[in-house]
Amino acid sequence: KQEVTQIPAALSVPEGENLVLNCSFTDSAIYNLQWFRQDPGKGLTSLLLIQSSQREQTSGRLNASLDKSSGRSTLYIAASQPGDSATYLCAVNQAGTALIFGKGTTLSVSS
Amino acid sequence: DTAVSQTPKYLVTQMGNDKSIKCEQNLGHDTMYWYKQDSKKFLKIMFSYNNKELIINETVPNRFSPKSPDKAHLNLHINSLELGDSAVYFCASSQDQARTGGYTFGSGTRLTVV
């Protein structure tokens, strides 16, 4: 059974720092992996989608990598800003089930 | 245009009542989902429909019944509400069970049972 783990559970950084959020999964037979952002009391916003055949995807200051064989993905945020404060969720999609989520990393960026 | 819309956004009701949450997507996707986000913010799949056919039914009490009148709509009906049903319920959609694309989520329905 697929399990998705995100480390750390919480992270506090000063504005301007580059940071890395980690995601690991136990079953490498995935279609794709998706990173989401959730602000308090709000819905999920999709940030990046990486197909199983891809190694990375970039959007603005965000870069997500995928190493399917080792069951790992990282979300790199460059030059963090207070507006980046949110919970970041990693989720994997595979055959026979729906998107399986990690428990998230709550990021706080101070000005 | 909202891609995946849920109504209502907030729902406060008493134990024992029956309530429904509606979801509609205008993305032309063929697969829709209901997720539950508990008090610890963990998201867990409840149901999934593909072209109006139920394809995923996780261990959910029989009091929860999804209904898909067409592939653009997936509603969730809950009977005999209990305190433990309080949570945020998210609807989502994808194309071809997201083999190549991703999921799009609605903004959630916060259900409070008192």
GROMACS .gro file of C-alpha atoms in nm, chain B residues 1-113:
model
  113
  112ASP     CA    1  -1.496   3.080  -1.452
  113THR     CA    2  -1.462   2.844  -1.157
  114ALA     CA    3  -1.329   2.507  -1.277
  115VAL     CA    4  -1.455   2.293  -0.986
  116SER     CA    5  -1.726   2.450  -0.775
  117GLN     CA    6  -1.878   2.318  -0.454
  118THR     CA    7  -2.185   2.432  -0.267
  119PRO     CA    8  -2.233   2.519   0.007
  120LYS     CA    9  -1.900   2.655   0.127
  121TYR     CA   10  -2.005   2.625   0.491
  122LEU     CA   11  -2.259   2.390   0.645
  123VAL     CA   12  -2.355   2.384   1.012
  124THR     CA   13  -2.613   2.126   1.114
  125GLN     CA   14  -2.733   1.919   1.407
  126MET     CA   15  -2.656   1.556   1.473
  127GLY     CA   16  -2.898   1.320   1.306
  128ASN     CA   17  -2.978   1.548   1.015
  129ASP     CA   18  -2.935   1.457   0.647
  130LYS     CA   19  -2.741   1.694   0.423
  131SER     CA   20  -2.602   1.714   0.070
  132ILE     CA   21  -2.299   1.879  -0.084
  133LYS     CA   22  -2.298   1.954  -0.454
  134CYS     CA   23  -2.002   1.960  -0.693
  135GLU     CA   24  -1.980   2.065  -1.055
  136GLN     CA   25  -1.684   2.086  -1.292
  137ASN     CA   26  -1.666   2.268  -1.624
  138LEU     CA   27  -1.331   2.126  -1.736
  139GLY     CA   28  -1.476   1.843  -1.944
  140HIS     CA   29  -1.304   1.589  -1.717
  141ASP     CA   30  -1.438   1.234  -1.701
  142THR     CA   31  -1.338   1.148  -1.344
  143MET     CA   32  -1.454   1.311  -1.021
  144TYR     CA   33  -1.362   1.253  -0.658
  145TRP     CA   34  -1.463   1.328  -0.301
  146TYR     CA   35  -1.191   1.376  -0.041
  147LYS     CA   36  -1.221   1.433   0.333
  148GLN     CA   37  -0.973   1.653   0.520
  149ASP     CA   38  -0.981   1.577   0.891
  150SER     CA   39  -0.893   1.796   1.186
  151LYS     CA   40  -0.526   1.711   1.142
  152LYS     CA   41  -0.547   1.837   0.783
  153PHE     CA   42  -0.487   1.492   0.631
  154LEU     CA   43  -0.660   1.440   0.296
  155LYS     CA   44  -0.810   1.100   0.227
  156ILE     CA   45  -1.001   0.972  -0.075
  157MET     CA   46  -1.363   0.871  -0.017
  158PHE     CA   47  -1.512   0.806  -0.360
  159SER     CA   48  -1.431   0.832  -0.727
  160TYR     CA   49  -1.658   0.824  -1.032
  161ASN     CA   50  -1.549   0.780  -1.392
  162ASN     CA   51  -1.814   0.867  -1.652
  163LYS     CA   52  -2.087   0.828  -1.388
  164GLU     CA   53  -1.959   0.488  -1.277
  165LEU     CA   54  -1.831   0.434  -0.923
  166ILE     CA   55  -1.471   0.313  -0.942
  167ILE     CA   56  -1.333   0.382  -0.595
  168ASN     CA   57  -1.522   0.334  -0.273
  169GLU     CA   58  -1.294   0.351   0.026
  170THR     CA   59  -1.394   0.237   0.374
  171VAL     CA   60  -1.662   0.496   0.429
  172PRO     CA   61  -1.979   0.450   0.641
  173ASN     CA   62  -2.292   0.362   0.444
  174ARG     CA   63  -2.438   0.692   0.563
  175PHE     CA   64  -2.232   0.855   0.288
  176SER     CA   65  -2.375   0.812  -0.060
  177PRO     CA   66  -2.231   0.974  -0.371
  178LYS     CA   67  -2.446   1.037  -0.675
  179SER     CA   68  -2.330   1.132  -1.024
  180PRO     CA   69  -2.617   1.238  -1.253
  181ASP     CA   70  -2.370   1.314  -1.532
  182LYS     CA   71  -1.993   1.331  -1.567
  183ALA     CA   72  -1.985   1.701  -1.479
  184HIS     CA   73  -2.156   1.656  -1.142
  185LEU     CA   74  -2.080   1.453  -0.831
  186ASN     CA   75  -2.291   1.512  -0.523
  187LEU     CA   76  -2.239   1.376  -0.173
  188HIS     CA   77  -2.534   1.293   0.048
  189ILE     CA   78  -2.481   1.222   0.417
  190ASN     CA   79  -2.750   1.061   0.632
  191SER     CA   80  -2.780   1.072   1.011
  192LEU     CA   81  -2.490   1.310   1.061
  193GLU     CA   82  -2.256   1.243   1.352
  194LEU     CA   83  -2.012   1.470   1.537
  195GLY     CA   84  -1.721   1.282   1.377
  196ASP     CA   85  -1.837   1.381   1.030
  197SER     CA   86  -1.720   1.735   1.098
  198ALA     CA   87  -1.444   1.802   0.846
  199VAL     CA   88  -1.369   1.980   0.522
  200TYR     CA   89  -1.490   1.792   0.215
  201PHE     CA   90  -1.316   1.854  -0.117
  202CYS     CA   91  -1.438   1.769  -0.462
  203ALA     CA   92  -1.185   1.719  -0.741
  204SER     CA   93  -1.175   1.619  -1.105
  205SER     CA   94  -0.925   1.482  -1.356
  206GLN     CA   95  -0.913   1.348  -1.709
  207ASP     CA   96  -0.855   0.977  -1.772
  208GLN     CA   97  -0.797   0.916  -1.400
  209ALA     CA   98  -0.507   1.160  -1.418
  210ARG     CA   99  -0.274   0.922  -1.601
  211THR     CA  100  -0.126   1.218  -1.787
  212GLY     CA  101  -0.282   1.526  -1.632
  213GLY     CA  102  -0.332   1.636  -1.276
  214TYR     CA  103  -0.620   1.686  -1.038
  215THR     CA  104  -0.814   2.010  -0.999
  216PHE     CA  105  -0.973   2.069  -0.660
  217GLY     CA  106  -1.271   2.273  -0.550
  218SER     CA  107  -1.246   2.521  -0.265
  219GLY     CA  108  -1.396   2.283  -0.010
  220THR     CA  109  -1.709   2.258   0.206
  221ARG     CA  110  -1.656   2.299   0.580
  222LEU     CA  111  -1.911   2.078   0.756
  223THR     CA  112  -1.970   2.131   1.127
  224VAL     CA  113  -2.201   1.894   1.311
   0.00000   0.00000   0.00000
